[in-house]
XYZ file of C-alpha atoms in Angstrom:
573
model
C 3.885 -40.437 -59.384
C 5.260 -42.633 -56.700
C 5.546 -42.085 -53.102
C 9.243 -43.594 -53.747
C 9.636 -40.765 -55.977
C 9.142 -38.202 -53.321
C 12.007 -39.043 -51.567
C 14.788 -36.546 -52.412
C 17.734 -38.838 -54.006
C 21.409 -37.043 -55.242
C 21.630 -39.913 -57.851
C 18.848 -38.816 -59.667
C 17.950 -34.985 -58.556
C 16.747 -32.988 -61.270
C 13.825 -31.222 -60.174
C 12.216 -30.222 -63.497
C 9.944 -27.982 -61.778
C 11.875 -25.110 -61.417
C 13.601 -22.561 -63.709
C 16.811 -23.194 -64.980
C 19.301 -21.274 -62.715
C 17.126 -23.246 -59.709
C 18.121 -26.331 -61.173
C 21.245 -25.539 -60.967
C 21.869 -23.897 -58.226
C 20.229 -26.996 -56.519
C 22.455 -29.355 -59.017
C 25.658 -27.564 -57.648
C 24.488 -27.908 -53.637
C 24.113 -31.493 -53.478
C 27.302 -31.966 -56.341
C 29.481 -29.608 -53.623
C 28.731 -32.307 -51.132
C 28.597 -35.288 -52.888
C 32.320 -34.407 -54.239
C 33.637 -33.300 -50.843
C 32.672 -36.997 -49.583
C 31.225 -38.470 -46.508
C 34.308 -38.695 -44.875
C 34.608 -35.243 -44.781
C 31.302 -34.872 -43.714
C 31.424 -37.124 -40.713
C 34.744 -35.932 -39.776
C 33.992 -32.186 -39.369
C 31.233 -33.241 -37.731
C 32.688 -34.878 -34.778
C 35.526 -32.201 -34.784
C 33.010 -29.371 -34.740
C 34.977 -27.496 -37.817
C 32.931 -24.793 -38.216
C 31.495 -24.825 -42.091
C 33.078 -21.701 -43.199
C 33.699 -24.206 -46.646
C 30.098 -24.150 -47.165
C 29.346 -20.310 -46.395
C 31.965 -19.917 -49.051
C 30.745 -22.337 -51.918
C 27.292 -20.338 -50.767
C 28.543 -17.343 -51.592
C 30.756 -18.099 -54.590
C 27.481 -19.427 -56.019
C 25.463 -16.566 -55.075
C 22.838 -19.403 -53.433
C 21.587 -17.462 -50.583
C 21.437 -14.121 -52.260
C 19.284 -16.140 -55.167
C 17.009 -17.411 -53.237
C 16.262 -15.026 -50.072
C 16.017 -12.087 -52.301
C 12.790 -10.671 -52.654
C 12.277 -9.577 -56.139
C 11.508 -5.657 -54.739
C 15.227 -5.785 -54.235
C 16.823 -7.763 -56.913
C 17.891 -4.316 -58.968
C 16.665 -6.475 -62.228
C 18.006 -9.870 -61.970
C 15.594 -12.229 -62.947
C 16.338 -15.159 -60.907
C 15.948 -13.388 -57.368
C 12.787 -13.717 -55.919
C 11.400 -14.910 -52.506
C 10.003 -17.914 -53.648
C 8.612 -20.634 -50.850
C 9.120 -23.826 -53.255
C 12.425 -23.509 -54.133
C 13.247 -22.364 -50.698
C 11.626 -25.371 -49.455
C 13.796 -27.480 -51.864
C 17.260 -26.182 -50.867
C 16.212 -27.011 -46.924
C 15.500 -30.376 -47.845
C 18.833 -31.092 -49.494
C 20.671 -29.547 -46.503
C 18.769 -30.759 -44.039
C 19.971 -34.577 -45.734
C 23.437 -33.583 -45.786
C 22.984 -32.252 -41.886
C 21.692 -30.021 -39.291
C 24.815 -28.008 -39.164
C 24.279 -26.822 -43.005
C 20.495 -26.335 -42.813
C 21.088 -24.519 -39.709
C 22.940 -21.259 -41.031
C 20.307 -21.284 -44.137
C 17.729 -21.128 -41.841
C 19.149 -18.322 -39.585
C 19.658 -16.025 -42.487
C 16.128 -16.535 -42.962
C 15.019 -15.223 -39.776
C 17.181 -12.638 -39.958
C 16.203 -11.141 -43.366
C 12.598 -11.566 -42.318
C 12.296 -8.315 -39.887
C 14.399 -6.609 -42.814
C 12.377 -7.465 -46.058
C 9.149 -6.766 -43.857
C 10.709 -3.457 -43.169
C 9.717 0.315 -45.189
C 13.233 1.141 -44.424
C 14.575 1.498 -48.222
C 18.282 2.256 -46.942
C 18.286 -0.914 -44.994
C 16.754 -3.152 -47.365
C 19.230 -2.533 -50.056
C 22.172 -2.815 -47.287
C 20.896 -6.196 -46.206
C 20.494 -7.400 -50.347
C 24.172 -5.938 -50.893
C 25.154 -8.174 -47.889
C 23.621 -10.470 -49.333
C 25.043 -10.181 -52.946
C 28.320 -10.101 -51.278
C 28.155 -13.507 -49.753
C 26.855 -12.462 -46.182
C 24.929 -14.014 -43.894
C 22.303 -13.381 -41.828
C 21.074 -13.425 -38.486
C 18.345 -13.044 -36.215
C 18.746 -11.410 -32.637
C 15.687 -12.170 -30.775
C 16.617 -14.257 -27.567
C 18.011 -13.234 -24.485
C 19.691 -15.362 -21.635
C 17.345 -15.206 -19.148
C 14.276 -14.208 -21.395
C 14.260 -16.836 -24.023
C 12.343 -15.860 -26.864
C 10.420 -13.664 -24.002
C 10.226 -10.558 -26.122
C 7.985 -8.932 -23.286
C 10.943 -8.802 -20.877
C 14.147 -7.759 -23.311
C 17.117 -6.599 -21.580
C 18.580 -5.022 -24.865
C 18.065 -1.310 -24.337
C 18.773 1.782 -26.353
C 18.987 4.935 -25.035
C 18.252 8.389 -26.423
C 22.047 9.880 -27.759
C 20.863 13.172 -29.826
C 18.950 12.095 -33.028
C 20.491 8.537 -32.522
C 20.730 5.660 -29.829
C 23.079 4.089 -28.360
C 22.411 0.116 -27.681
C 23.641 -2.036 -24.615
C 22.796 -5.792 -23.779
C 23.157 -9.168 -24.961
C 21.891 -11.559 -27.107
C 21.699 -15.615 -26.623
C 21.177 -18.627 -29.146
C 22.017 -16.769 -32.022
C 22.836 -18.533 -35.174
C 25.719 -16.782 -37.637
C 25.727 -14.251 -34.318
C 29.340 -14.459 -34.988
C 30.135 -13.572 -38.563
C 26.331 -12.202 -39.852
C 26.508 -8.752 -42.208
C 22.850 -8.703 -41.244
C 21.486 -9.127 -37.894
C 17.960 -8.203 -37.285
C 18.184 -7.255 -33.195
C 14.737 -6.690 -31.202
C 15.393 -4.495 -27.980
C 13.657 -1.448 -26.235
C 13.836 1.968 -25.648
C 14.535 3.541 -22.273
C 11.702 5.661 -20.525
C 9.048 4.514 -22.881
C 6.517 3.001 -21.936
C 3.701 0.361 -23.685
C 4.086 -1.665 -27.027
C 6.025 2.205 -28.483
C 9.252 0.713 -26.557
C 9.732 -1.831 -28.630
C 12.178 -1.759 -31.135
C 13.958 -3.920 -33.913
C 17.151 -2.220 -35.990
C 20.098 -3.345 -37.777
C 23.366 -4.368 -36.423
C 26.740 -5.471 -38.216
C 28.963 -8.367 -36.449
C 32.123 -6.600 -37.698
C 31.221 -3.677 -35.909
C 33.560 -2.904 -33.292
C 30.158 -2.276 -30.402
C 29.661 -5.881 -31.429
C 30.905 -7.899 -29.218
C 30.607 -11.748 -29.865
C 30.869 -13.554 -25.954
C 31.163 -17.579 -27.144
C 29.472 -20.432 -28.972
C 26.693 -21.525 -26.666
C 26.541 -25.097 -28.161
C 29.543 -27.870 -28.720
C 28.869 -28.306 -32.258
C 29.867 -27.177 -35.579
C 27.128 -24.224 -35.535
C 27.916 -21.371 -34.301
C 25.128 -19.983 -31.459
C 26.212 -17.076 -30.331
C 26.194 -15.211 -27.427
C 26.874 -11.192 -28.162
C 27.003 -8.366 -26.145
C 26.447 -4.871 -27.839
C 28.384 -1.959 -25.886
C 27.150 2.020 -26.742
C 25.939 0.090 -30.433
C 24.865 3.317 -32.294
C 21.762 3.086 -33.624
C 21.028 5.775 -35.924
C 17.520 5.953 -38.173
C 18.850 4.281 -41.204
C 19.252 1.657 -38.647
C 15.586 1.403 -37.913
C 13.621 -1.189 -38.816
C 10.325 -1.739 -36.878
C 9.182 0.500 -34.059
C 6.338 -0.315 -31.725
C 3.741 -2.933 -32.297
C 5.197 -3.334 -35.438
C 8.531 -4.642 -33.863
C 6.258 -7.343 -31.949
C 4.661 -8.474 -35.214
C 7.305 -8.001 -36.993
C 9.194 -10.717 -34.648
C 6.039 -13.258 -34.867
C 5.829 -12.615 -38.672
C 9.068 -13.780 -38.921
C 8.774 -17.130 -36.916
C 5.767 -17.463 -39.122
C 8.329 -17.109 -42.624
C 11.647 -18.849 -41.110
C 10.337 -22.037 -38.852
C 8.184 -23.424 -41.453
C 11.537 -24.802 -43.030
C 12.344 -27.034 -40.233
C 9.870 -29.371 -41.692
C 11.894 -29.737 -44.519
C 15.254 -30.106 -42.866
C 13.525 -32.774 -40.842
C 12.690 -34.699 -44.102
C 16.069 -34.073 -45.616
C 17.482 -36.098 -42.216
C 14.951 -38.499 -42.135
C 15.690 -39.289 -45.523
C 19.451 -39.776 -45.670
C 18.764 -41.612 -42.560
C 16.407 -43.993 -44.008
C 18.607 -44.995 -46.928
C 21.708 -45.640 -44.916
C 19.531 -47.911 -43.009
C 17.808 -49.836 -45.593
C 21.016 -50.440 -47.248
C 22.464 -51.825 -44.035
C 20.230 -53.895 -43.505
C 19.332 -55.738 -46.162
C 22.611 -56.576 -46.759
C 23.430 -57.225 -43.032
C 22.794 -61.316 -42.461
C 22.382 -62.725 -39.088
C 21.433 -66.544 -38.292
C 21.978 -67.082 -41.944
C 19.366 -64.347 -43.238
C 19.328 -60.705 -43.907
C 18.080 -58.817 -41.475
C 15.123 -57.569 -43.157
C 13.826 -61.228 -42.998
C 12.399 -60.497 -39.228
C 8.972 -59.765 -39.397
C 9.016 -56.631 -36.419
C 12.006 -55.041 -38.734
C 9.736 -54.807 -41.875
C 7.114 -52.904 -39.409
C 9.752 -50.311 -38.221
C 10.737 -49.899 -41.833
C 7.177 -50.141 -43.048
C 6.272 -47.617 -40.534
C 9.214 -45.051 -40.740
C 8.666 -44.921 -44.691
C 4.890 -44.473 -43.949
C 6.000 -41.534 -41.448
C 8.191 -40.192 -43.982
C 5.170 -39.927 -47.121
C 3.440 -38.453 -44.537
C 5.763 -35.791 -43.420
C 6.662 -35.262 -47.211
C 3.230 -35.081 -48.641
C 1.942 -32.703 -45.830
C 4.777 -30.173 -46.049
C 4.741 -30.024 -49.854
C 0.879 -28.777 -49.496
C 1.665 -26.612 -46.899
C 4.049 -25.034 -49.068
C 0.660 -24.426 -51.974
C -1.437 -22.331 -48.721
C 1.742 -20.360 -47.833
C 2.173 -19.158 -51.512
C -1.404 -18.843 -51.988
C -2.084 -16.680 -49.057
C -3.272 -13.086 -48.852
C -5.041 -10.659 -46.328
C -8.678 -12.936 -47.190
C -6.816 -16.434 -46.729
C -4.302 -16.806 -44.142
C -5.043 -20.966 -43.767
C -0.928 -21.041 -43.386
C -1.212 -19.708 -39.854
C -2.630 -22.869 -38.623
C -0.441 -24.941 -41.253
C 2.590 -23.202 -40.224
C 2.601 -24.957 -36.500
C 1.894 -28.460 -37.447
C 5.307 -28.156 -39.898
C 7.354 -26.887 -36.771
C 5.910 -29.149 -34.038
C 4.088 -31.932 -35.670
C 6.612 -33.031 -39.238
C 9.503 -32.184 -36.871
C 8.322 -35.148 -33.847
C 7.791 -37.386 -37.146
C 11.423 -36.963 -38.223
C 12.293 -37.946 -34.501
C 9.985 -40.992 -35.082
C 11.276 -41.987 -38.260
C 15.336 -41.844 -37.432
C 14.061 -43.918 -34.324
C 12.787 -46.225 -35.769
C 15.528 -46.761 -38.188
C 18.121 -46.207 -35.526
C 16.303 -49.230 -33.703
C 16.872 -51.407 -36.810
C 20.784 -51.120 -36.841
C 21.415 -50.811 -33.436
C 24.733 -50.694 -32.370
C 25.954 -49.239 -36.018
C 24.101 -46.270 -35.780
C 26.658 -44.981 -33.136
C 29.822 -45.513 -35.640
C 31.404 -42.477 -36.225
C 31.625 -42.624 -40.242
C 27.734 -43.002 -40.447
C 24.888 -40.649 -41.443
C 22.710 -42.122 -38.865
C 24.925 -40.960 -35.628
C 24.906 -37.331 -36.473
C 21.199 -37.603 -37.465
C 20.459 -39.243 -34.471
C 22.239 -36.823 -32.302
C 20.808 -33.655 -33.946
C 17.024 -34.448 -34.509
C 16.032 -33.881 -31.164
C 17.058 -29.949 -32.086
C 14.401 -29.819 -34.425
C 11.085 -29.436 -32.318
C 12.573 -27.537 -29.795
C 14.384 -24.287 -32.273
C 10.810 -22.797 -31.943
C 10.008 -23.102 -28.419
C 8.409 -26.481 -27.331
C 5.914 -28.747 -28.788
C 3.586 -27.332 -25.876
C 3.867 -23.636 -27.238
C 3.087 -24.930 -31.123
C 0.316 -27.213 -29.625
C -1.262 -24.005 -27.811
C -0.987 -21.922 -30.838
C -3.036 -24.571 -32.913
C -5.801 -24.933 -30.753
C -6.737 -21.135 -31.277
C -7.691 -22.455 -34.784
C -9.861 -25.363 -33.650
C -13.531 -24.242 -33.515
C -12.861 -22.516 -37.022
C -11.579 -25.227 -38.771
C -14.034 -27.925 -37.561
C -17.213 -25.951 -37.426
C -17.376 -22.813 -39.367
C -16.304 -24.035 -42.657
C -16.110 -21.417 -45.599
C -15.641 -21.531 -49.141
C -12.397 -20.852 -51.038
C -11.021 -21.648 -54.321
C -9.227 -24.366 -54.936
C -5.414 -24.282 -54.136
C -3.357 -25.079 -56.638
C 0.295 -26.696 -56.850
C 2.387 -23.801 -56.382
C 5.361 -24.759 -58.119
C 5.612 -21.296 -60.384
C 8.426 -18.929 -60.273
C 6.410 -16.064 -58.805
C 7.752 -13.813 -55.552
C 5.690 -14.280 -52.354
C 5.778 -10.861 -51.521
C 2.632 -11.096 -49.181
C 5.074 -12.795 -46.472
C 6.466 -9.451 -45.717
C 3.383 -7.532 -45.308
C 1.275 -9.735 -43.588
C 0.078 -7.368 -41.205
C -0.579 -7.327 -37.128
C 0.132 -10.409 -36.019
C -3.547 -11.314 -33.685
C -6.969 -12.231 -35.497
C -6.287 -15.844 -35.198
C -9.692 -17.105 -34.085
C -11.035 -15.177 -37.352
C -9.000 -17.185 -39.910
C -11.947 -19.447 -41.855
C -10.961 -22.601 -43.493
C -12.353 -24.837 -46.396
C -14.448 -28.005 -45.519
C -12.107 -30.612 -44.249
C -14.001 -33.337 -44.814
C -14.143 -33.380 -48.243
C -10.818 -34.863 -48.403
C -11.420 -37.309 -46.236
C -15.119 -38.065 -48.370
C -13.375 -38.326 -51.788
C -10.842 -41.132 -49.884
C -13.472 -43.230 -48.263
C -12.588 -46.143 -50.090
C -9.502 -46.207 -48.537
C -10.185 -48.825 -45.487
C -7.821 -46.742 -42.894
C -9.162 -43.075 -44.130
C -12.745 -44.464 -43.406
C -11.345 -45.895 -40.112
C -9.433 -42.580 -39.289
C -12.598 -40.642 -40.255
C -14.691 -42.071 -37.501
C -12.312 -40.926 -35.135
C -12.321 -37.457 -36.313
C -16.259 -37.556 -35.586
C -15.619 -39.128 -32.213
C -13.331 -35.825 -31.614
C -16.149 -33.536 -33.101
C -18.755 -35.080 -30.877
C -16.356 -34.915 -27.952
C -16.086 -30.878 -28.313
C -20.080 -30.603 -29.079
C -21.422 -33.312 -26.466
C -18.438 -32.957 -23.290
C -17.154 -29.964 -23.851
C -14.728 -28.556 -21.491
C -15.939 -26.672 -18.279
C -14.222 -23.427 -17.285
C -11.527 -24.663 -15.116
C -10.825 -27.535 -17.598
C -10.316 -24.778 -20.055
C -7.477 -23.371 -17.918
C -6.053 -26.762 -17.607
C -3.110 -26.669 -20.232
C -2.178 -30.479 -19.993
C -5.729 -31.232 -20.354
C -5.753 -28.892 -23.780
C -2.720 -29.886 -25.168
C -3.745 -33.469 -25.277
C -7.371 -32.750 -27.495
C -4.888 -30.281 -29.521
C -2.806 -33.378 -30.313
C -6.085 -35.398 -31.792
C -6.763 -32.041 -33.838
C -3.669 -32.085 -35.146
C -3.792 -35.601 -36.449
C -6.794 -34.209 -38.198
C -5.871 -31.525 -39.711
C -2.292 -32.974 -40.951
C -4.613 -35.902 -42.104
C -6.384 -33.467 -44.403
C -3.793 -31.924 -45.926
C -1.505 -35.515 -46.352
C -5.069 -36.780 -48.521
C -4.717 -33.770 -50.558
C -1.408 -34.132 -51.747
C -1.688 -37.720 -52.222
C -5.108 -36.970 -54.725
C -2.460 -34.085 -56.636
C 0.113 -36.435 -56.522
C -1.867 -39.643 -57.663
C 0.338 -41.970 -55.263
C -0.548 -46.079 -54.956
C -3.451 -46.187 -52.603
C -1.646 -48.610 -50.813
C 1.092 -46.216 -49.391
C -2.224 -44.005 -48.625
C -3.682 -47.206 -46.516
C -0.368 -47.790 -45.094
C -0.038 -43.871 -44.063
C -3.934 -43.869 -42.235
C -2.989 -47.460 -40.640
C -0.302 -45.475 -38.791
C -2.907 -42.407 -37.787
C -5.466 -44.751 -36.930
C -2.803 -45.927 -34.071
C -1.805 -42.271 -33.274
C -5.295 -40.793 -32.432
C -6.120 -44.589 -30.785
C -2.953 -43.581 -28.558
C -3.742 -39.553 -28.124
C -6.934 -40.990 -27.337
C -6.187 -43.138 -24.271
C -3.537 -40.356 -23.065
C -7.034 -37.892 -23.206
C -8.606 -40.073 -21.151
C -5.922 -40.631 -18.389
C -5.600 -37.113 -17.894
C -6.502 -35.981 -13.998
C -9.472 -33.506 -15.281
C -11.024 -35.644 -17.958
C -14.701 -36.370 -17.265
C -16.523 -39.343 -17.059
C -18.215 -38.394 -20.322
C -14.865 -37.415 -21.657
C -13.322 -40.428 -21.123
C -16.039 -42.609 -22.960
C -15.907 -40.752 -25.990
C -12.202 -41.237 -26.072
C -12.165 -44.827 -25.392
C -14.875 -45.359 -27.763
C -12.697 -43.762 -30.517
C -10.148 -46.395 -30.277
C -9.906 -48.380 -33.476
C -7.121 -51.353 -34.031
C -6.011 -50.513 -38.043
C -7.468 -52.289 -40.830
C -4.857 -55.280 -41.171
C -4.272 -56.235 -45.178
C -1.197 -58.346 -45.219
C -0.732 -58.271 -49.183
C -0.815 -54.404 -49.026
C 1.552 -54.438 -46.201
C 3.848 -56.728 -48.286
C 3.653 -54.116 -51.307
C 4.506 -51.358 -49.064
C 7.582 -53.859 -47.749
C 8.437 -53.957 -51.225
C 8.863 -50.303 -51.840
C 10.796 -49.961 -48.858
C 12.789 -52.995 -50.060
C 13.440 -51.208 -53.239
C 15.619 -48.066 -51.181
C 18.579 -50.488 -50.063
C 21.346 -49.503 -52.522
C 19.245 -46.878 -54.363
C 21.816 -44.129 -52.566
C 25.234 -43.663 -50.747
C 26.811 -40.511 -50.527
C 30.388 -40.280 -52.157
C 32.602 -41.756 -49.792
């Protein structure tokens, strides 16, 4: 395979892979698109039409009741099932055709996930009717002034015989104004303790439901809604207790891995559109791709891109692989939400450097992609709050290696049904992982894996010889920095594993560690000018900066590749 051949492309899209009604379903996305045209698509972009088109095509198709339908629910069809690849695959293809069609995918999601999690049989086959009907979903977590806070909700029910009745609001909530299925976490009055917590059912059309406004100036539609004397009633029920709060985090866990993939889909549109352009665009007499620093942004961004690709595609094998004795995805899970995500912002910048001032035309790919990437990182929290959450994982994964089978490509049309029941959500420092330097050992030919290996022994030595002191420990800037050379570690590991399944040119591999080698040389020096780094601290760092192993023929391969995208696609005009 090549790493060209990773790269989702319309022309060509047949994803042999999957079943048959997969294929087609897929097949029929990206042909809706293609034959509504980019004109279309840019123009209801700019005038925020909401995509009440696509919901329908979606629901004519039966797309999101095929694919978010876990097979406990499918009352015998065959081709429902919950089933992580394929999920994967349709973010990808809307994430290329935009934010503002990945983004109402996504929110049904998140606000199945509390519901298919759920024991509550009644509600279950309510949300797969809604479902089977052409609904959407969506998922009431946030508040206002809480954020995703769920410690502090302002969404109470209180006691009203056998039932409840609900008051409060919600904020940021996708589909919150037209969702048959909207997962809503509040608590109950005069209870104290985790037994307050709730999450039930709610139904937009309901007339309790109130929807207050679109939050946002865009095409998507993030509600604000305001429940009045909602009644709640058993049926309604869906998690009470601790169970509501892990219920919540479960979720996240399920739903945000998938902005990794609408990342790539944008990253990738983007990058053809830009290719094209340019090396077709001549100034001074000569295409633009004749300028040496141009062929390193576009070197670069389709080094990024392999990356971000080959990661999230073995990410995908650990999800659908996991179980009570292997839950490796937890730690996966964050570096696909905060670390793919910043890559896709890398990769449109770079291209968006490239073509400068057309990048802002309104008929182009690039100035939606541009203005929506930034979204990306920040739908789940902040980069800080994914960064903290991977750290819990560090001393596991670099020193108390286990063995496990080996993961295989999980491309098979089974249901991941051990999503929903993956239990309390704490244990994290307990999760064991495989040896992660065995990938790196089986690529040591590879001139930048060697060179990107010695760094990850300069971090190892750093957390065994300087280790942090107590109060450095409680210095978050301080830990979020080391987190960010763990994390080029660990998405290093997984990126050599795909590439070995995959059997990619070595070169792209090179080109891919050449890029890491300057990312950990650069997390490196930011280690070291932090206020509450210590002497010994900082020499390790500094002493783990490496300059990338320069091989201009395999740079000019890699140029060729990239070369090779310019008129491969154009959407449909």
């Amino acid at each position: 395979m090549t790493a060209t051949s990773l790269l989702l492309n319309p022309r060509a899209y047949d994803p042999q892979r999957f079943d048959p009604e997969t294929r087609r379903l897929l097949r029929a996305t990206i042909d809706w698109f293609e034959s509504r045209g980019k004109a279309k698509l840019t123009e209801d972009y700019h005038a925020r039409v909401f995509y009440a088109d696509f919901l329908e095509f979606a629901g004519e198709q039966g797309l999101f009741a095929t694919f978010l339908t876990p097979a406990a629910n499918a009352d015998g069809s065959p081709d429902k099932r919950w089933d992580t690849s394929r999920v994967a695959a349709l973010s990808e293809i809307l994430g290329f055709y935009g934010l503002n069609y990945w983004y109402p995918w996504q929110v049904t999601i998140l606000g199945l996930g509390p519901v298919w999690q759920s024991a509550n049989d009644v509600a279950r086959k309510r949300a797969a009717d809604a479902l089977a009907a052409g609904g959407v979903g969506a998922f009431g977590l946030s508040e206002k002034d809480h954020g995703a806070d769920i410690y502090s909700s302002d969404l109470v029910l209180t006691k009203d015989g056998d039932s409840y009745r609900a008051n409060g609001s919600k904020y940021y909530i996708g589909n919150g104004n037209c969702a048959q299925t909207v997962s809503v976490f509040g608590r109950v009055d005069g209870v104290e303790g985790p037994d307050q917590y709730v999450f039930f059912y709610a139904d937009s059309n309901h007339p309790n439901y109130h929807v207050v406004k679109n939050v946002v100036p865009s095409q998507m539609y993030v509600a604000e809604f305001r429940l009045e004397d909602y009644p709640v009633h058993a049926e309604d029920l869906l998690h009470v207790g601790a169970e509501a709060f892990s219920a919540a985090l479960n979720t996240v866990n399920i739903g945000k891995f998938n902005l990794c993939f609408g990342g790539i889909g944008m990253a990738t549109h983007s990058l053809y559109e830009a290719i094209t352009h340019a090396q077709n665009r001549i100034l001074y007499g000569n295409p633009v791709t004749d300028f040496p620093h141009v062929r390193r942004e576009f070197v670069e961004a389709y080094a990024r891109l392999v990356a971000m690709k080959l990661f999230s595609d073995r990410a995908v094998d650990y999800f659908r692989s996991a179980g009570p004795d292997d839950r490796r995805y937890l730690l996966f899970n964050p570096i696909t939400k905060m670390k793919v995500t910043t890559e896709a912002q890398k990769v449109i910048g770079l291209v968006a450097d490239v073509v400068a001032a057309k990048g802002f035309e309104a008929d182009t790919y690039l100035a939606m992609a541009k203005n929506d990437i930034d979204g990306l990182p920040k739908l789940e929290g902040t980069v800080a709050v994914n960064l903290a959450l991977i750290a819990k994982f560090m001393p596991a994964y670099l020193f108390a290696p286990q063995d496990y089978a080996p993961v295989p490509t999980r491309d098979d049309a089974a249901d991941d049904e051990f999503l929903f029941r993956q239990g309390p959500a704490r244990g994290l420092s307990k999760v064991r992982f495989h040896d992660w330097k065995t990938a790196y050992e089986k690529a040591s030919g590879i001139p930048n894996v060697a060179l990107f290996t010695e760094q990850a022994a300069a971090l190892v030595k750093l957390l065994t010889e300087a280790t942090s002191d107590e109060a450095q420990q409680k210095d978050l800037d301080f830990g979020l920095a080391l987190t960010e050379l763990f994390t080029l570690v660990v998405y290093g590991q997984l990126v050599l594993e795909q590439a070995e399944l995959t059997g990619i040119e070595a070169d792209v591999v090179d080109q891919i560690f050449a890029v890491l080698v300057q990312d950990f040389s650069a997390a490196a020096v930011d280690l070291n000018g932090k206020a509450s780094s210590t002497d010994a601290q900082q020499k390790i760092a500094l002493a783990a900066l490496r300059k990338p192993v320069v091989d201009a023929e395999r740079f000019d391969r890699v140029w060729t590749m990239v070369r090779g995208l310019s008129g491969a696609y154009a959407m449909n005009p």
